[in-house]
Backbone as numpy.savetxt, mean C-alpha at the origin, in Angstrom:
# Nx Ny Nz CAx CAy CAz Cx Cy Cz
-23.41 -1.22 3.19 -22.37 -1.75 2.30 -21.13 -2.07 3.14
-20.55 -2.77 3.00 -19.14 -3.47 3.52 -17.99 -2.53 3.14
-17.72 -2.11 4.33 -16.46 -0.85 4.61 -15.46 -1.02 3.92
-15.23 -2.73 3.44 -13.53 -3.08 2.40 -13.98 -3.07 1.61
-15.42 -3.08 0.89 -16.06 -2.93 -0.22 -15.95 -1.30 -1.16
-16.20 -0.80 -0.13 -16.38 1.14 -0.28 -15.14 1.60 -0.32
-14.13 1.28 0.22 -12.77 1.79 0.48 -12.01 1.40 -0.88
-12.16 -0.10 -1.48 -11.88 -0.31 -2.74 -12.29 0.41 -3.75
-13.64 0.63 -3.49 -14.21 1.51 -4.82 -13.95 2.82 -4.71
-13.63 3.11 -3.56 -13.18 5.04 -3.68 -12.04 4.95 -4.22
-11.19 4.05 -4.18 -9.44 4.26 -4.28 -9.62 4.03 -5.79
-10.48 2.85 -6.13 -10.48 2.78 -7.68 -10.76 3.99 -8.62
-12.46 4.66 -8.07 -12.12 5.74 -8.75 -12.00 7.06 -7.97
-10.87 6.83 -7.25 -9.88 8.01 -7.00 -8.70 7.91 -8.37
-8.21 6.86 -8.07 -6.94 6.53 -9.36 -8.16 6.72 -11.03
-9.12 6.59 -10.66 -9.95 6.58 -12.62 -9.04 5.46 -13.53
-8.93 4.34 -12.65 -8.62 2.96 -13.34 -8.76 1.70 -12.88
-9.31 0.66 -13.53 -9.67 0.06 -12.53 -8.62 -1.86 -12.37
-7.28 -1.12 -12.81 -6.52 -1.89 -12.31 -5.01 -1.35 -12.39
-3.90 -1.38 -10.69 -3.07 -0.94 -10.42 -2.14 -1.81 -9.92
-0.84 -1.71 -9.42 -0.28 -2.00 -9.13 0.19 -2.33 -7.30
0.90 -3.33 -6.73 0.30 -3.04 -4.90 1.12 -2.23 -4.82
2.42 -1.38 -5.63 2.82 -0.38 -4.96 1.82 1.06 -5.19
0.95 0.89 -6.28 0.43 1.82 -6.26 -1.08 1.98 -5.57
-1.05 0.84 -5.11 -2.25 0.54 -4.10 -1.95 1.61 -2.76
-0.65 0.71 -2.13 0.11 0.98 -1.16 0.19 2.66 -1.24
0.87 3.15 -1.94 1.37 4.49 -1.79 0.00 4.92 -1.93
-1.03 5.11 -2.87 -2.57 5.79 -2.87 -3.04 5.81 -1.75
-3.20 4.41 -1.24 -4.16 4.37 0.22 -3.44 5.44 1.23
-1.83 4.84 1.33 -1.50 5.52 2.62 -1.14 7.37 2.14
-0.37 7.47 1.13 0.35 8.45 1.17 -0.41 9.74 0.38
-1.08 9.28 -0.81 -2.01 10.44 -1.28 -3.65 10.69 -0.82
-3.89 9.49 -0.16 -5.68 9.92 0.29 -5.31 10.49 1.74
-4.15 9.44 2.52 -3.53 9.22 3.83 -4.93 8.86 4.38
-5.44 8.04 4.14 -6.35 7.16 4.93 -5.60 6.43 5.98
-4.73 5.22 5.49 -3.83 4.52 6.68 -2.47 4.90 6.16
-1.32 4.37 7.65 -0.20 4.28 7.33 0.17 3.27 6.37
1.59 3.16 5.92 1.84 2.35 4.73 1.64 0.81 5.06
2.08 0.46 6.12 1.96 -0.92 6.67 0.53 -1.03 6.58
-0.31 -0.33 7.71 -1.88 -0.51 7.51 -2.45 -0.93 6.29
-1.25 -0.08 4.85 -2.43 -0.06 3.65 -2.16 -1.25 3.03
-0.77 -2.05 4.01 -0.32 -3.69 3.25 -1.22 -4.61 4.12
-1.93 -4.13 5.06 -2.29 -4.99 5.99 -3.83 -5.17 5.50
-4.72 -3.78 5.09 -5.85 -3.57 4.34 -5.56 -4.20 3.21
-4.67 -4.26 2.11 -4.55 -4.66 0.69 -4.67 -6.70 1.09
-3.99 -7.03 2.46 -4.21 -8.34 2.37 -5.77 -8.79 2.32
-6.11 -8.11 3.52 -7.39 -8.32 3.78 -8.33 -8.03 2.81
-8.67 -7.28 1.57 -9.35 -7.27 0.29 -8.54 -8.19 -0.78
-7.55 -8.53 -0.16 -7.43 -9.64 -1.19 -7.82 -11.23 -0.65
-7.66 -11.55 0.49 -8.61 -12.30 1.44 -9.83 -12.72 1.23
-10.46 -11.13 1.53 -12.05 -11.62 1.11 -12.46 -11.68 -0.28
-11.45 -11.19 -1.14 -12.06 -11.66 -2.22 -12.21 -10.86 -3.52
-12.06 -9.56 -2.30 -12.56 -7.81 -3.35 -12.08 -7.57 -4.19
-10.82 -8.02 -4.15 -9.33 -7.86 -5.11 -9.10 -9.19 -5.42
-8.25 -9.36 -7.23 -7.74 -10.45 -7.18 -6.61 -9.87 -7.74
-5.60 -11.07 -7.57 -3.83 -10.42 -8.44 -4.04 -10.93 -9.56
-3.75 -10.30 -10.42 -3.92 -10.46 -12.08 -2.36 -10.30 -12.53
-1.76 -11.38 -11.94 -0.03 -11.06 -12.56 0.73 -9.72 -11.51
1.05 -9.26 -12.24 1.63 -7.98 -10.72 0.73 -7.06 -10.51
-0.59 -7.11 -11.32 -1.52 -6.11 -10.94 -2.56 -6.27 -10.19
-3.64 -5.44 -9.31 -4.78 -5.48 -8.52 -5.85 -4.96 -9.60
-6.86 -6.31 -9.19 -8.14 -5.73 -10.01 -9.34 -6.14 -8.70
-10.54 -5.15 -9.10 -11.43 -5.33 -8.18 -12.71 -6.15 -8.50
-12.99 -7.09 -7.91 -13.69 -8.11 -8.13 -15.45 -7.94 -8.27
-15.44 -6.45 -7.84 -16.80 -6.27 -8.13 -17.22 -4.92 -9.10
-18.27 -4.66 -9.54 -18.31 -3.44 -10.12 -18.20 -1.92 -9.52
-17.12 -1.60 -9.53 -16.86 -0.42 -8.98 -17.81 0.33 -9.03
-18.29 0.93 -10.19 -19.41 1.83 -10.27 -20.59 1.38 -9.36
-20.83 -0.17 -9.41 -22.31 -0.04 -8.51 -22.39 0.32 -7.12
-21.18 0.64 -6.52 -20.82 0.76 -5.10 -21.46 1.85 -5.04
-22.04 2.79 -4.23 -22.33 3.75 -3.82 -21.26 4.28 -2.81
-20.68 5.39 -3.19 -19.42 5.88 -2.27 -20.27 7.18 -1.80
-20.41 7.71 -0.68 -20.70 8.67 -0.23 -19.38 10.04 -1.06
-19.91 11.10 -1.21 -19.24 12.09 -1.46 -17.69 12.43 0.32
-16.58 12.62 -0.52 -15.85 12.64 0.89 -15.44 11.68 1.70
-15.74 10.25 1.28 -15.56 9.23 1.89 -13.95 8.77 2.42
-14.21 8.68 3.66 -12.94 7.98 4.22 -13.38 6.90 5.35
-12.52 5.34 4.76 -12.77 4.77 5.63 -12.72 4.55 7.23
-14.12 3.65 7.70 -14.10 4.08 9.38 -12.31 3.47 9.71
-12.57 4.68 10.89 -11.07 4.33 11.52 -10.51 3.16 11.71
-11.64 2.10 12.28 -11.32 0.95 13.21 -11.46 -0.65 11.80
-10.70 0.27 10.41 -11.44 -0.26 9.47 -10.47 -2.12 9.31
-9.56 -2.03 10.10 -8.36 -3.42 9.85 -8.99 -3.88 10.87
-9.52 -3.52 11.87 -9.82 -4.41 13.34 -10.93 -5.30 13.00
-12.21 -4.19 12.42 -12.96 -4.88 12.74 -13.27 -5.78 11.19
-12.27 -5.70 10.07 -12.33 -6.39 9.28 -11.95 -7.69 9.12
-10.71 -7.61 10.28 -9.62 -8.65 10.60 -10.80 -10.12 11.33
-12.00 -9.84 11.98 -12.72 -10.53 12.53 -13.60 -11.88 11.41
-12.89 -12.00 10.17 -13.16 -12.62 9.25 -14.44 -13.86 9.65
-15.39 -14.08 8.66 -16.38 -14.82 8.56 -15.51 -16.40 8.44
-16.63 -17.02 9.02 -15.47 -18.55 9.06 -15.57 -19.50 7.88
-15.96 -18.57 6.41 -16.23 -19.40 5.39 -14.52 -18.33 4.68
-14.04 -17.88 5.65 -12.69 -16.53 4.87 -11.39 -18.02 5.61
-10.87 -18.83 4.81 -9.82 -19.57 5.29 -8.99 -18.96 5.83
-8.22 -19.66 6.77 -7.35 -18.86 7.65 -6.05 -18.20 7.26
-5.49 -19.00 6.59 -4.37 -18.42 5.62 -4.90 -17.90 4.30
-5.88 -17.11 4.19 -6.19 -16.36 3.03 -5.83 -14.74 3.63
-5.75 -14.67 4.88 -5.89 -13.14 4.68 -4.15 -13.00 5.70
-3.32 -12.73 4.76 -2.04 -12.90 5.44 -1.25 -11.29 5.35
-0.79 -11.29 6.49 0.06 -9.61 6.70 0.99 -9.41 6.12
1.23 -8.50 5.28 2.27 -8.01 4.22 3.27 -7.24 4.71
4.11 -7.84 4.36 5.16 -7.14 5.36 5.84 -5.60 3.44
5.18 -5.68 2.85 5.27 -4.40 1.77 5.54 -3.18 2.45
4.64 -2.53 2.72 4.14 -1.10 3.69 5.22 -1.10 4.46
5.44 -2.41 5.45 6.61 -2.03 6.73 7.87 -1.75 6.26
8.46 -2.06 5.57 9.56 -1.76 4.66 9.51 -0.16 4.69
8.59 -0.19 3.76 8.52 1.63 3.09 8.69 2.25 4.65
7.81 2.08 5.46 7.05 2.94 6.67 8.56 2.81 7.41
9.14 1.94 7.43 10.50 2.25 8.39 12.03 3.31 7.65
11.40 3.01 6.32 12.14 3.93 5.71 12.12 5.40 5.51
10.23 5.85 5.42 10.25 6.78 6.01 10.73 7.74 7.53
10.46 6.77 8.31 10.72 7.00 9.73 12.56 7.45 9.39
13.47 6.22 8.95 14.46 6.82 9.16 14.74 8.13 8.55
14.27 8.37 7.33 14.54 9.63 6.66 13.90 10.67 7.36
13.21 10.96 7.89 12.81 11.57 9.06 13.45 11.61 10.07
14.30 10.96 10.70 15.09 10.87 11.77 16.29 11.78 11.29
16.18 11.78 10.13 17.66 12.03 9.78 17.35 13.62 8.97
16.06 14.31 9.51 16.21 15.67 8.47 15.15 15.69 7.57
14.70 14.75 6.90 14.13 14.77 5.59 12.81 15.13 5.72
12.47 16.09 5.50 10.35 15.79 4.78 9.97 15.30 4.33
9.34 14.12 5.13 8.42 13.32 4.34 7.24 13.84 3.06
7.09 15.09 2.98 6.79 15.15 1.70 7.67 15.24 0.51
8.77 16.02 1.02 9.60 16.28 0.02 10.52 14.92 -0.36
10.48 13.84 0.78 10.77 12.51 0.73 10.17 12.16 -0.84
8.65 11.96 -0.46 7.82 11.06 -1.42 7.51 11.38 -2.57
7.95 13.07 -2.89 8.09 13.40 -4.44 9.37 12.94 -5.03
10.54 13.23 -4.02 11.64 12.47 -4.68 11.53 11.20 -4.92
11.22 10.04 -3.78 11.71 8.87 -4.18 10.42 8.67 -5.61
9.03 8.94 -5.64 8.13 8.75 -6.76 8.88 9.29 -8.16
9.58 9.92 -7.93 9.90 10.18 -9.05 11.34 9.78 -9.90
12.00 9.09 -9.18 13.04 8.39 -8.91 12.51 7.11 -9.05
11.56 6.80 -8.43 10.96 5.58 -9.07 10.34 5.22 -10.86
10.18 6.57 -10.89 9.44 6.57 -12.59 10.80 6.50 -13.16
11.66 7.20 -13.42 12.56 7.34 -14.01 13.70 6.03 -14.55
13.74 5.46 -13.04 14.78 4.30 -13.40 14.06 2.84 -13.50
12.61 3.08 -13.09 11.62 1.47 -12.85 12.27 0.81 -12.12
12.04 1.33 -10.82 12.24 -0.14 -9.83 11.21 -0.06 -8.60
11.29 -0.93 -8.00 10.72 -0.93 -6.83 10.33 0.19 -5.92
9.27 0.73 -5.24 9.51 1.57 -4.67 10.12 1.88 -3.60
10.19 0.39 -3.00 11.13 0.38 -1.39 12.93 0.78 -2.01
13.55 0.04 -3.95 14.52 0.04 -3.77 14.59 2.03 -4.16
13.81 2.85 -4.59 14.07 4.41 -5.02 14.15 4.67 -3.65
13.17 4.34 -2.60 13.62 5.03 -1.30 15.13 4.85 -0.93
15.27 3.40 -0.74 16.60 3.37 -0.29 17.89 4.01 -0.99
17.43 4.17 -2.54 18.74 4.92 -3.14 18.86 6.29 -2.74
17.31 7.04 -2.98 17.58 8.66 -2.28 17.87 8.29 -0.94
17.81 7.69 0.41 18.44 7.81 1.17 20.04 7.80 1.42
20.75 6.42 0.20 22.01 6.92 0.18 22.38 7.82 -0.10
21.95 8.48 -0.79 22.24 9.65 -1.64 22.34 10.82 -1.01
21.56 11.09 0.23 21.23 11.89 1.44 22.38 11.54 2.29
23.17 10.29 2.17 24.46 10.48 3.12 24.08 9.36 4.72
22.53 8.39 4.25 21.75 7.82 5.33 22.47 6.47 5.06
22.76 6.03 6.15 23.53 4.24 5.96 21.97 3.48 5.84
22.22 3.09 4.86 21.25 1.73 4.27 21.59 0.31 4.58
22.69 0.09 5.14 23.06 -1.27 4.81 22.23 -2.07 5.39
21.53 -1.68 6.72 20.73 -2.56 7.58 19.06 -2.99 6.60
18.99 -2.41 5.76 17.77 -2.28 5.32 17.77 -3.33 3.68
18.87 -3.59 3.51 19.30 -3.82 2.11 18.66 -5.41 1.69
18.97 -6.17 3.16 18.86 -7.81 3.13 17.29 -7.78 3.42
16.65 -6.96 3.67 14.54 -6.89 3.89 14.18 -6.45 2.62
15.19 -5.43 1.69 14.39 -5.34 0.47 14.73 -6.29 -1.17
16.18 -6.54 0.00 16.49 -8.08 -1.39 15.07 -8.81 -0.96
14.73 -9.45 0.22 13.59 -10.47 0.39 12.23 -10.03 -0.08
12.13 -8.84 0.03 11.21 -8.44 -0.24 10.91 -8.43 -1.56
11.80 -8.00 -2.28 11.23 -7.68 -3.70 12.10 -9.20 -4.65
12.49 -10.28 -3.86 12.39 -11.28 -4.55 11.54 -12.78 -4.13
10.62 -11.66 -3.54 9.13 -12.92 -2.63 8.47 -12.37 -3.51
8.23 -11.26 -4.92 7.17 -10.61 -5.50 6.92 -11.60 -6.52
C-alpha cells in the first residue's frame, strides 16, 4: 500500500472523522502523533493533496479514498524518509500540483522562538490550542498572541501571518 495512502488513513481514524481542518491536519500529524515536524506536516499535507488523497472541500480536508479499506498496521507510523521519497512524483502528478506550504513554517518558527525564550513546548501547545478554541482564530494568530503575552516581541512575525492567513 502507498505510504501517503496509510498515513492518511491512520490520521483519519486517529481523529474518528473523516473530515478536518489543515490546521488540524497540521497540528495532529506533527504535534499529537509527532510523526513530522510542523513544516514537514505542511509539506506532507501538500503532497496528499497533490496526489490526490486529499481534496479541499472549502476550508476543510477530506480523504479521497475509503479510509476503512486501507489496512493500517496496528502502531503505525509513517516510514521516516516518507516526504523524500514521496516528493519523487509519477510524471502523470503535474508539476505545480504538489506545492510547499509555507503553514507549518510559520507555527515551527514560532515554536522555536518560544523556546528560545523559556517556554515548554508542551505547555506552549495546550495554551495556544486552547486560546485558539476560545477566541476562533487562526492557529499561527493564538500562538503569536500567547507569545505577546509572555513579554516575546512579535513584530517580526506579524507581516508572515497577515500573508499567511490572508492567502487562506
Amino acid at each position: 500500500m502507498d505510504p501517503l495512502v496509510s498515513t492518511a488513513a491512520a490520521f483519519f481514524r486517529y481523529k474518528g472523522k473523516n473530515v478536518v481542518t489543515e490546521n488540524e491536519f497540521i497540528m495532529g500529524i506533527s504535534m499529537d502523533l509527532r510523526w513530522v515536524t510542523p513544516s514537514s506536516a505542511g509539506e506532507l499535507l501538500s503532497l496528499l493533496l497533490g496526489y490526490g488523497h486529499l481534496k479541499k472541500d472549502g476550508e476543510y480536508l477530506r480523504p479521497t479514498f475509503d479510509v476503512g479499506a486501507v489496512d493500517v498496521p496496528l502502531g503505525f507510523r509513517p516510514p521516516a524518509d516518507i516526504l523524500k521519497s514521496a516528493s519523487n512524483r509519477p510524471a502523470d502528478v503535474p508539476d505545480g500540483a504538489v506545492k510547499r506550504s509555507s503553514d507549518g513554517d510559520l507555527l515551527a518558527r514560532l515554536m522555536t522562538v518560544a523556546e528560545s525564550a523559556g517556554m515548554k513546548k508542551k505547555d506552549l501547545i495546550v495554551s495556544v490550542n486552547a486560546l485558539q478554541k476560545r477566541i476562533n482564530v487562526d492557529i499561527e494568530i493564538a500562538a503569536l498572541l500567547m507569545l505577546r503575552e509572555k513579554g516575546v516581541d512579535i513584530s517580526g512575525y506579524i507581516g508572515n501571518a497577515y500573508e499567511l492567513i490572508s492567502n487562506r
